[in-house]
Coordinates of C-alpha atoms and ligand atoms in Angstrom, one line a residue:
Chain J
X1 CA -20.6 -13.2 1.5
X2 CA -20.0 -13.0 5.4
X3 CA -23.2 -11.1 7.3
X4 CA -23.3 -7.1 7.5
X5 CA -22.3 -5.6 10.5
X6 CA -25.2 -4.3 11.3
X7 CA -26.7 -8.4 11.0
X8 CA -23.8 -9.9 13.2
X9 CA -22.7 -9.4 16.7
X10 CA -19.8 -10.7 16.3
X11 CA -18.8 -9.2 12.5
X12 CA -20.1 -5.5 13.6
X13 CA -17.5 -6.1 16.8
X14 CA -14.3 -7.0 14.4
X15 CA -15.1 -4.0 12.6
X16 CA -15.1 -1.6 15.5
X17 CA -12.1 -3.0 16.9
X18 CA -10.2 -2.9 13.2
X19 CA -11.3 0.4 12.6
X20 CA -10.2 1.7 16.1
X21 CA -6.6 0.0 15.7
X22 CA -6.2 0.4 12.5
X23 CA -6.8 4.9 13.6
X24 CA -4.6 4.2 16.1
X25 CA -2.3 3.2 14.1
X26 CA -2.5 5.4 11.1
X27 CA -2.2 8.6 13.7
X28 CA 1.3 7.1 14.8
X29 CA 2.3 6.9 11.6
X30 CA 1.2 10.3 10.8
X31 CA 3.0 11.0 14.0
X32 CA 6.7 9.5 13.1
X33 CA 6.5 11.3 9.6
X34 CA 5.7 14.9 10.8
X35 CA 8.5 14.1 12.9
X36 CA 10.9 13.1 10.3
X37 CA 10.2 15.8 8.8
X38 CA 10.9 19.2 11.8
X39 CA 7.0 19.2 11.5
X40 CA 6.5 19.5 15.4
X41 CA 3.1 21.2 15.3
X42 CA 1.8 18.2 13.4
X43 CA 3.8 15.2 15.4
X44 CA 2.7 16.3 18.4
X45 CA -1.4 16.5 17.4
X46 CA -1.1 13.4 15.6
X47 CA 0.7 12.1 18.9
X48 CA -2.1 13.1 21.1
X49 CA -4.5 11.7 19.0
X50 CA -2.9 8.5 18.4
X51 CA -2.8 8.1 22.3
X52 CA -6.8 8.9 22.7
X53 CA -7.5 6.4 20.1
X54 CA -5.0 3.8 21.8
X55 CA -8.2 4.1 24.6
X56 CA -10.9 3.7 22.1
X57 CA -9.2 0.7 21.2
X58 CA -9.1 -1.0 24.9
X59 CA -12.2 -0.2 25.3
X60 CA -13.7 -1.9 22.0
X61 CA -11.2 -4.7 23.2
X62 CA -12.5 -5.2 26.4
X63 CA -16.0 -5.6 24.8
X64 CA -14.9 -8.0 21.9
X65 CA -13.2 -10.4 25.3
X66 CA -16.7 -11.5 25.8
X67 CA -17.6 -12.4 22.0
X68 CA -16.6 -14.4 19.1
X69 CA -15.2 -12.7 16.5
X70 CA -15.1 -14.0 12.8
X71 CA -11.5 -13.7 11.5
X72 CA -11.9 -11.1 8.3
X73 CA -9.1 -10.7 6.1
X74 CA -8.8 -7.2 5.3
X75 CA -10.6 -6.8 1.8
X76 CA -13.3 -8.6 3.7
X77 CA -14.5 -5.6 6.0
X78 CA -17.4 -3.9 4.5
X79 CA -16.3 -0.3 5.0
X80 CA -18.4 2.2 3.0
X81 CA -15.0 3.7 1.2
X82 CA -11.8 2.0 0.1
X83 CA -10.5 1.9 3.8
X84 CA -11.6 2.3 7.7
X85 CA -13.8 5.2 8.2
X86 CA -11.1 6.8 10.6
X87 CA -8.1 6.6 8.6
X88 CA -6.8 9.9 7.3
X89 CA -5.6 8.6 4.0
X90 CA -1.9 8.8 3.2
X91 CA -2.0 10.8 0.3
X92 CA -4.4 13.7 2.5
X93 CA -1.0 14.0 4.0
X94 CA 1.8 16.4 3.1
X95 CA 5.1 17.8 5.1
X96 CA 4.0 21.5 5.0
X97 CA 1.0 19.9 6.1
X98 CA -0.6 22.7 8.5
X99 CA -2.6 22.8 11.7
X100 CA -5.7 23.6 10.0
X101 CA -5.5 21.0 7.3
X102 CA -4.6 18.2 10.1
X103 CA -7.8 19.3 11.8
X104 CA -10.1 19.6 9.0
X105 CA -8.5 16.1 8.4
X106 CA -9.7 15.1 11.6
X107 CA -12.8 16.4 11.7
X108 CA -13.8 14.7 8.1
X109 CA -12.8 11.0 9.8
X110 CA -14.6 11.7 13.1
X111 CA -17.7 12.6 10.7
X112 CA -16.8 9.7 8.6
X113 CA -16.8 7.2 11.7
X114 CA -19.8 8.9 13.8
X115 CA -22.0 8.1 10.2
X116 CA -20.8 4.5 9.9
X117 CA -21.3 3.7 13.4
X118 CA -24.8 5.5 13.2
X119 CA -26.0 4.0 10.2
X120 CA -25.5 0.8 11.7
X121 CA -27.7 1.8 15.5
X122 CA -30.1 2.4 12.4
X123 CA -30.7 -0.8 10.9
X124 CA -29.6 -3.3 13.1
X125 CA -32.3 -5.1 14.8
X126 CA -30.2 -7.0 17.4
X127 CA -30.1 -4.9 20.5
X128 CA -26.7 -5.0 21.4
X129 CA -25.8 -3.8 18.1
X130 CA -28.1 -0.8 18.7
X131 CA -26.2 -0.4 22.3
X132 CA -23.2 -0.5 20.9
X133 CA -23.1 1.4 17.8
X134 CA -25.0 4.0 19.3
X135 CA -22.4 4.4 21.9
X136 CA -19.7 4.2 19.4
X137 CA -21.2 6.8 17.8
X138 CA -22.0 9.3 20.0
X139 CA -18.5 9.2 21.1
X140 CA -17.5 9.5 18.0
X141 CA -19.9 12.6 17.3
X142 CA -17.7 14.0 20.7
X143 CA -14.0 13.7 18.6
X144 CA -16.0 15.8 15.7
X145 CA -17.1 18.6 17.9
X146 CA -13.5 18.9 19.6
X147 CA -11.8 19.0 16.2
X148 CA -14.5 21.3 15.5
X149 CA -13.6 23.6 18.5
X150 CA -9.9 23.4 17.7
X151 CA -10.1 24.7 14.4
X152 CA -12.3 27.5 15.7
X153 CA -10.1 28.4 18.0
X154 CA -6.8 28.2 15.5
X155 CA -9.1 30.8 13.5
X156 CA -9.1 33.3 16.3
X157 CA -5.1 32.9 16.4
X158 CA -3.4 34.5 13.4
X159 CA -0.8 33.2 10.8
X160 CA -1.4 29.1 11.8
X161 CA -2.0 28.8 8.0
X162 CA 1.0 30.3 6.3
X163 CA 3.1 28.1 4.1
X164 CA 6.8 28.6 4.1
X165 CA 9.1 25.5 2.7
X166 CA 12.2 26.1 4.5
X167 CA 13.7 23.2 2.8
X168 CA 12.4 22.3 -0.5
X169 CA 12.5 19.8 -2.7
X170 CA 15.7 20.6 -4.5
X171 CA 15.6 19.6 -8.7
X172 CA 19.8 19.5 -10.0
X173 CA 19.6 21.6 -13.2
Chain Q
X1 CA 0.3 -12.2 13.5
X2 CA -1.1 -9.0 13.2
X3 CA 0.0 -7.2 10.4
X4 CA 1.7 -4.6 13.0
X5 CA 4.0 -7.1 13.7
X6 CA 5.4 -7.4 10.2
X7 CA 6.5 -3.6 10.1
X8 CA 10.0 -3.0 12.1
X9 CA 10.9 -0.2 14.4
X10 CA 12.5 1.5 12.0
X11 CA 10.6 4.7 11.2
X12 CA 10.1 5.4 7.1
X13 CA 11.5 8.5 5.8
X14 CA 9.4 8.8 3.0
X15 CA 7.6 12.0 2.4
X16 CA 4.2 12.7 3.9
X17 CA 1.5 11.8 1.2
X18 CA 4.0 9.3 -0.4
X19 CA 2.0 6.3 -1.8
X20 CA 5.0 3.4 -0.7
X21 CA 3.4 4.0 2.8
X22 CA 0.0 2.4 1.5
X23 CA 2.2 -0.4 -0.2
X24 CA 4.3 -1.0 3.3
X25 CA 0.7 -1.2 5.2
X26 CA -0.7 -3.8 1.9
X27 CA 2.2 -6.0 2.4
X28 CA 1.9 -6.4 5.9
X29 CA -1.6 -6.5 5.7
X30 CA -1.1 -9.8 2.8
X31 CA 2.0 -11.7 5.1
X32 CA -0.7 -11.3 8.1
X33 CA -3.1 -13.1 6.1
X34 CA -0.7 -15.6 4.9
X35 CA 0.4 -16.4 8.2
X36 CA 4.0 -15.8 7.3
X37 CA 6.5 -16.4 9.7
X38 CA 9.0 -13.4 9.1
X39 CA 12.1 -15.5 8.8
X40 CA 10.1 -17.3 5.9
X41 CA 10.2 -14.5 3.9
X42 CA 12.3 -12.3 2.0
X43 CA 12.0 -8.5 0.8
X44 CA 14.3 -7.3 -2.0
X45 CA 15.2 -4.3 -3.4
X46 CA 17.1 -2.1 -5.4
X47 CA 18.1 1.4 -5.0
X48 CA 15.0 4.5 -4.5
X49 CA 12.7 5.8 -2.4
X50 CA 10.1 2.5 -2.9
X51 CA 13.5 0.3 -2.6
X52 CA 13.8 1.2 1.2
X53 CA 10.7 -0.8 1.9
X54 CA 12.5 -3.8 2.9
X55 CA 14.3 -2.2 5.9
X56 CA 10.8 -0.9 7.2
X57 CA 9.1 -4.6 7.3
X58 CA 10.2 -7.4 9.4
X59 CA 11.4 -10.0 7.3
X60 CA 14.9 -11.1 5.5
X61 CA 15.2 -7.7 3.5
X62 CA 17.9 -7.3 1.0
X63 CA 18.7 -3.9 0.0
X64 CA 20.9 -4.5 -3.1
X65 CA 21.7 -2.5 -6.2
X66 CA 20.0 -0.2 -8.6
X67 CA 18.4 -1.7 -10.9
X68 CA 19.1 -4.8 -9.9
X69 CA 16.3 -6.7 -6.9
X70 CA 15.0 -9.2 -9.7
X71 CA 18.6 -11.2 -10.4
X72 CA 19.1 -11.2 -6.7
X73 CA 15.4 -12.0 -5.9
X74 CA 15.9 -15.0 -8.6
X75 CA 19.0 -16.1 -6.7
X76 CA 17.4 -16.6 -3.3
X77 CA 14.4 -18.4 -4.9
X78 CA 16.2 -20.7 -6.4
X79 CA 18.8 -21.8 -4.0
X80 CA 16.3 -21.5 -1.0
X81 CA 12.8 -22.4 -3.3
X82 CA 10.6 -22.5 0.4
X83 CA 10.9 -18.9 0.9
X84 CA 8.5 -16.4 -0.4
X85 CA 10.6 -13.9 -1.9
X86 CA 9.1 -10.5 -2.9
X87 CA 11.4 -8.0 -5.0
X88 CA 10.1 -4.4 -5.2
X89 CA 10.9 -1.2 -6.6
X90 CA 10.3 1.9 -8.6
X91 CA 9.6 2.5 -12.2
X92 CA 13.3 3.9 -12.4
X93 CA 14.6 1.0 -10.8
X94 CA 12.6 -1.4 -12.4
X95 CA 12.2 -0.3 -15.8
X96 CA 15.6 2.0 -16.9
X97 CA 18.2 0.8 -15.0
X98 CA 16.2 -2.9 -14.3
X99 CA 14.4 -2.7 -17.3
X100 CA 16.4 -5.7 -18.9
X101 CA 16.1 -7.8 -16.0
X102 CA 12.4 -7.3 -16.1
X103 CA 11.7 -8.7 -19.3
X104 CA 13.7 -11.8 -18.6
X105 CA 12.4 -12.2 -15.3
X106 CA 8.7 -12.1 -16.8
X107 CA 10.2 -14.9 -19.4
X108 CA 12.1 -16.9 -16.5
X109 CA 9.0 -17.5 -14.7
X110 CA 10.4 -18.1 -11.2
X111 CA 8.2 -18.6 -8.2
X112 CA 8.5 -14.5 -7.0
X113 CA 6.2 -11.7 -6.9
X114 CA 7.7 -8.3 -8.3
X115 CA 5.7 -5.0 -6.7
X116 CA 6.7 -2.2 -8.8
X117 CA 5.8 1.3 -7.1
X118 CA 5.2 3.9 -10.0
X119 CA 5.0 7.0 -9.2
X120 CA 5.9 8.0 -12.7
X121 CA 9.2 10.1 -11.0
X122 CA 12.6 9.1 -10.2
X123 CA 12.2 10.8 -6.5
X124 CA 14.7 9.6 -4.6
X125 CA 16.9 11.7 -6.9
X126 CA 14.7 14.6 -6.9
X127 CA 12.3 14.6 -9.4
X128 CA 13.5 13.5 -13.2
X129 CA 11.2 11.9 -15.5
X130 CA 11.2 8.0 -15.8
X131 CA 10.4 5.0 -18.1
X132 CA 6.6 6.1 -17.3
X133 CA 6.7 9.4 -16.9
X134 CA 4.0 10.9 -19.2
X135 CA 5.2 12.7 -22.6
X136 CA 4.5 16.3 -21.3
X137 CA 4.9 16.5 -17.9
X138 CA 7.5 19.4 -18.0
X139 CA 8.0 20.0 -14.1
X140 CA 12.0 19.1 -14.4
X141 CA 14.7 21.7 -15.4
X142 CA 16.3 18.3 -17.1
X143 CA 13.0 18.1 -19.2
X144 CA 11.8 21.2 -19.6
X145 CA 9.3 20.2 -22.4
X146 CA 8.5 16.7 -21.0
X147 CA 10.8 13.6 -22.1
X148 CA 8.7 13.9 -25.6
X149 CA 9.0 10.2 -25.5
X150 CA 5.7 7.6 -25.1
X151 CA 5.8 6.0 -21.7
X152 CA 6.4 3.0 -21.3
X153 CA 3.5 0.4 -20.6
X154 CA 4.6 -1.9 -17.7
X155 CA 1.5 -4.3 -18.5
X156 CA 1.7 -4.9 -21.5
X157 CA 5.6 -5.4 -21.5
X158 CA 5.1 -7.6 -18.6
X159 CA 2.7 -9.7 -20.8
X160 CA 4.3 -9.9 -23.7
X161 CA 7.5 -10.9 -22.4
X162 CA 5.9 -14.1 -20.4
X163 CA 4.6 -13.0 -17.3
X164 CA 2.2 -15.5 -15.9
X165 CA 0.3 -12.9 -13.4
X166 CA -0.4 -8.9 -14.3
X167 CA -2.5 -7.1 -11.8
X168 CA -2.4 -3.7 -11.1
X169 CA -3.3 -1.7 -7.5
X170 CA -3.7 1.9 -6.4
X171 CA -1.8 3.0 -3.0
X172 CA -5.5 4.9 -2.4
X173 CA -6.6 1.5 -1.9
X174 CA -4.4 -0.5 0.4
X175 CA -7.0 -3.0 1.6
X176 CA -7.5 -3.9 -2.7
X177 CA -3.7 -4.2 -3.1
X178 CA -3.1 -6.4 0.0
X179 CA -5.7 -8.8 -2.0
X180 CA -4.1 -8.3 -4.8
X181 CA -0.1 -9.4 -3.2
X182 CA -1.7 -11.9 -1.8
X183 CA -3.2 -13.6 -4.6
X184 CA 0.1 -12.6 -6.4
X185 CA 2.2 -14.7 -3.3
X186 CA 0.0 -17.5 -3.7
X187 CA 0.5 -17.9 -7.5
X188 CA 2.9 -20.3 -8.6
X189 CA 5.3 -18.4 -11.4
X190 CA 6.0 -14.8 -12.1
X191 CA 3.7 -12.5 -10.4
X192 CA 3.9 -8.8 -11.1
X193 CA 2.0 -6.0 -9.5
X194 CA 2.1 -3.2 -11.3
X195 CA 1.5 -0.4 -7.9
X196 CA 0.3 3.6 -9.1
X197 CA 1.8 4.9 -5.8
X198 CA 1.9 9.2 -6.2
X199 CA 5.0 11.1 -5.2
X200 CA 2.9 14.2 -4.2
X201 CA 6.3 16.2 -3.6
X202 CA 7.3 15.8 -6.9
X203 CA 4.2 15.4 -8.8
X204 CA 1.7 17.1 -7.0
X205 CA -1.2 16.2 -9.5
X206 CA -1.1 12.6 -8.9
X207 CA -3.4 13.4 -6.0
X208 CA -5.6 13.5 -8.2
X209 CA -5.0 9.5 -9.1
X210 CA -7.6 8.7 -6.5
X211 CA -10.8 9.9 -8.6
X212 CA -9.2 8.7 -12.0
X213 CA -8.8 4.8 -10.5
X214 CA -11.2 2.9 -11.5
X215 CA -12.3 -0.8 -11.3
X216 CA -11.8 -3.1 -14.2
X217 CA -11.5 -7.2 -12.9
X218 CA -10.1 -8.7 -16.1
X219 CA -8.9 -12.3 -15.1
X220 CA -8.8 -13.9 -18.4
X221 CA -5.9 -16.9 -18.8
X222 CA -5.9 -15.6 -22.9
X223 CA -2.8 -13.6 -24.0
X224 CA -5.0 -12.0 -26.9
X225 CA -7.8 -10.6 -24.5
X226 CA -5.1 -9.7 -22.2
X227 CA -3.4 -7.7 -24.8
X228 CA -6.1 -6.1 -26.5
X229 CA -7.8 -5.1 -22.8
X230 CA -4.1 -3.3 -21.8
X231 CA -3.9 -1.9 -25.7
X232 CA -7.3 -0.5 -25.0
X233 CA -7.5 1.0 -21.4
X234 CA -6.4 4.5 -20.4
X235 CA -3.3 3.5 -17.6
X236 CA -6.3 3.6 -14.7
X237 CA -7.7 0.4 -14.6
X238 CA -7.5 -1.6 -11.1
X239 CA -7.5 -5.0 -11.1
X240 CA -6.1 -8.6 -11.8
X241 CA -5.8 -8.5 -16.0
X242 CA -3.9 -11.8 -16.5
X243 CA -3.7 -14.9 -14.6
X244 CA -1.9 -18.0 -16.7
X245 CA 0.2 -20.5 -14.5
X246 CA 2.6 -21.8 -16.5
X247 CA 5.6 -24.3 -15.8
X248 CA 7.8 -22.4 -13.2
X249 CA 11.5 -22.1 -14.0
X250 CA 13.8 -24.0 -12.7
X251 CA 12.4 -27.4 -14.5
X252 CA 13.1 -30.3 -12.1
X253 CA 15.2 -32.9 -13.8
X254 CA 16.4 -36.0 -13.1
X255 CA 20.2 -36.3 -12.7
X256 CA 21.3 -38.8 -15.7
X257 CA 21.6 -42.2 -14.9
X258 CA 23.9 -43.9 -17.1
X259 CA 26.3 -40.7 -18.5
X260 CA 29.5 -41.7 -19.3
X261 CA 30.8 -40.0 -16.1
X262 CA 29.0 -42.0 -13.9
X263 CA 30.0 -45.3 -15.5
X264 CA 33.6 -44.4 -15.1
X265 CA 33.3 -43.7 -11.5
X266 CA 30.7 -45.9 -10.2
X267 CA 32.0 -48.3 -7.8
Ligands
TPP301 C1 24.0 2.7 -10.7 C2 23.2 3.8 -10.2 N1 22.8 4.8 -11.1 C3 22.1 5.8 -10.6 C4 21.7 5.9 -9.3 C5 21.0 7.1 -8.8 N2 19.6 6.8 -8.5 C6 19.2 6.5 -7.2 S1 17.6 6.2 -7.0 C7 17.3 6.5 -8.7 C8 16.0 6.4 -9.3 C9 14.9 6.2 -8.3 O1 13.6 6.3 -8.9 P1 12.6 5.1 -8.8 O2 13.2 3.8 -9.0 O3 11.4 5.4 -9.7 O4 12.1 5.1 -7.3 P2 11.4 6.2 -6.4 O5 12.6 6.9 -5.7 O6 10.7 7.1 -7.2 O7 10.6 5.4 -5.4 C10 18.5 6.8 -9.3 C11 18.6 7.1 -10.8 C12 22.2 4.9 -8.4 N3 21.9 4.9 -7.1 N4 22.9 3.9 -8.9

């Protein structure tokens, strides 16, 4: 069994960086299917955040540049659920998928990532572990609250939430 | 390479929530791993929404006919035996339509792994019951009191036909399944992995798959404990079940050295 994250420079670093890219990506993808599917609202939130995370991961980058990194295969990460704490998982997704739901969406992975990172500023004894996963944290803790302030703000404005299938899935009789 | 580098540019149409996605991501996730060079590999399909797979990943893809990715898959292994040849599909595609090819391609044992995505749906048509659909499910006009027929079990058929690697993933899990096609690449014979990958456009309640998964490692080389394990277990259970290597078909063989044919002609 490779060293916890919170142990391991080096195996704390791979799993920022993978679960940066690996958000990064998943937002794109959310991206091109809202798309696909005449859900602007969605493509372009999913856009915006694909782009912010596209920073998180040059920055996490630029940090790994001065460190080894182990090479994990990708049932090697110990992530505390089935994938990367920032994904939005595929199945959350759906084309009448609304702004609200993307948010809350959002704001569960932010939560998700802030408590991984912060568990590990908790128990790792190596202080630039500590440094670094509190940073990561904290920053993540900063996505949570402005998904946070969205969604209170799409509350004030009315009607974001209704659900009208102007194309649905057709069944033959 | 990263396992970014496996998907193409083209852009998935697949519905938002659709489980292929998480299959797509575990495949390139698996060739990463594998350090496949793309031009070493080959994707092949038939006809549905899992079957357009191969034109999202870059790789050789074949995008053939319903029913149909297994003979085809067969072909390429066995005139080109150095490429790692995937065929894929649905449960429509692989088990009505395909469903003959499948239990000859389990007794074949060639060298190629065989992902079938089951959402339990045939949804690139729009939503009719399949080969697994469950007895009940009464959501299409075509079947409006379910199909009132037991599904079919794509394990157990799988084993007893001759299938020398059953495993089973979850799209809710596409760091397990990459594991899983991976281990199923690197076996030598038949390897099929059976995917539960929800349509949630057309079956809404398989998002509720996620909390009925469950974790059941079975790797047992014995057909008996296979079977009675896949007889027993609810249709849930994650995991590799059967792992046998067996001789891979086709049998290398000596050309004959002294046939009449040969005497005749031989200088
Ligand atoms: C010979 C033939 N018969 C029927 C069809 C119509 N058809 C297209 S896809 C499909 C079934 C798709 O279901 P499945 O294989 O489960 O894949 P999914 O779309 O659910 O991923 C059918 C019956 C066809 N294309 N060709």
């Amino acid at each position: 069994m490779k060293a916890k994250p919170y142990e391991d420079l080096g195996v704390f670093l791979a799993h920022s960086a993978t679960l940066e890219r690996e958000a990064a990506e998943r937002f794109y993808e959310l991206a091109a299917m809202m798309k696909v599917h005449n859900n602007d609202a969605l493509h372009e939130l999913f856009l915006e955040l694909a782009r912010y995370s596209v920073e998180h991961v040059n920055e996490v980058e630029d940090i790994c540049k001065d460190h080894d990194l182990p090479s994990l295969k990708p049932w090697e990460y110990q992530w505390p659920d089935l994938e990367a704490p920032e994904n939005i998982s595929y199945e959350s997704a759906h084309y009448l998928m609304s702004p609200k739901e993307a948010l809350e969406a959002v704001y569960k992975v932010e939560l998700k990532a802030e408590a991984f990172y912060r568990s590990i500023s908790l128990q790792a004894s190596d202080e630039d572990i500590r440094k670094y996963a509190h940073l990561f944290a904290e920053e993540e803790h900063e996505h949570a609250e402005a998904a946070k302030r969205s969604l209170e703000e799409l509350k004030l404005s009315k009607g974001q939430d209704e659900k009208v299938d102007l194309d649905p899935p057709f069944m033959p009789e | 390479m990263k396992p970014k580098a496996y998907k193409s540019g083209v852009k998935p149409i697949w519905c938002p929530g659709c489980g292929h996605y998480s299959v797509l991501n575990a495949i390139t996730k698996a060739l990463s791993v594998l350090d496949q060079q793309p031009e070493d590999c080959v994707l092949v399909s038939g006809i549905g929404c899992s079957a357009r797979l191969p034109a999202y990943a870059n790789a050789y893809g074949f995008h053939g006919v319903h029913g149909r990715a297994l003979p085809v898959a067969t072909g390429i292994k066995v005139a080109r035996p150095k490429l790692n040849v995937i065929a894929m599909g649905g449960d429509g595609d692989g088990f009505s339509i395909g469903g003959n090819h499948f239990l000859h391609a389990c007794r074949r044992n060639v060298d190629i792994v065989y992902i079938a995505m089951d959402n339990e749906v045939y949804g690139m048509t729009k939503g009719q019951a399949s080969p697994t659909t469950p007895e009940l499910w009464d959501h299409s006009k075509l079947t409006p009191h379910g199909p009132e027929v037991r599904p079919f079990q794509p394990c157990s058929i799988a084993l007893a036909s001759g299938a020398s690697f059953i495993a089973r993933g979850h799209s809710g899990d596409p760091n397990g399944l990459a594991k899983m096609i991976y281990e199923a690449i690197e076996h030598p014979g038949f390897a099929f992995v059976h995917v539960l990958s929800q349509c949630i456009t057309y079956c809404p309640e398989q998002s509720e798959w996620k909390e009925r998964v469950h974790d059941e490692e079975v790797v047992t080389a014995d057909p008996t404990e296979a079977a009675t394990f896949l007889q027993r277990e609810d249709g849930f259970s994650k995991g590799v079940f059967y792992r046998n290597p067996r001789d891979v078909w086709p049998m290398p063989h000596q050309p004959p050295q002294d046939s009449n044919l040969r005497k005749g002609f031989e200088l």
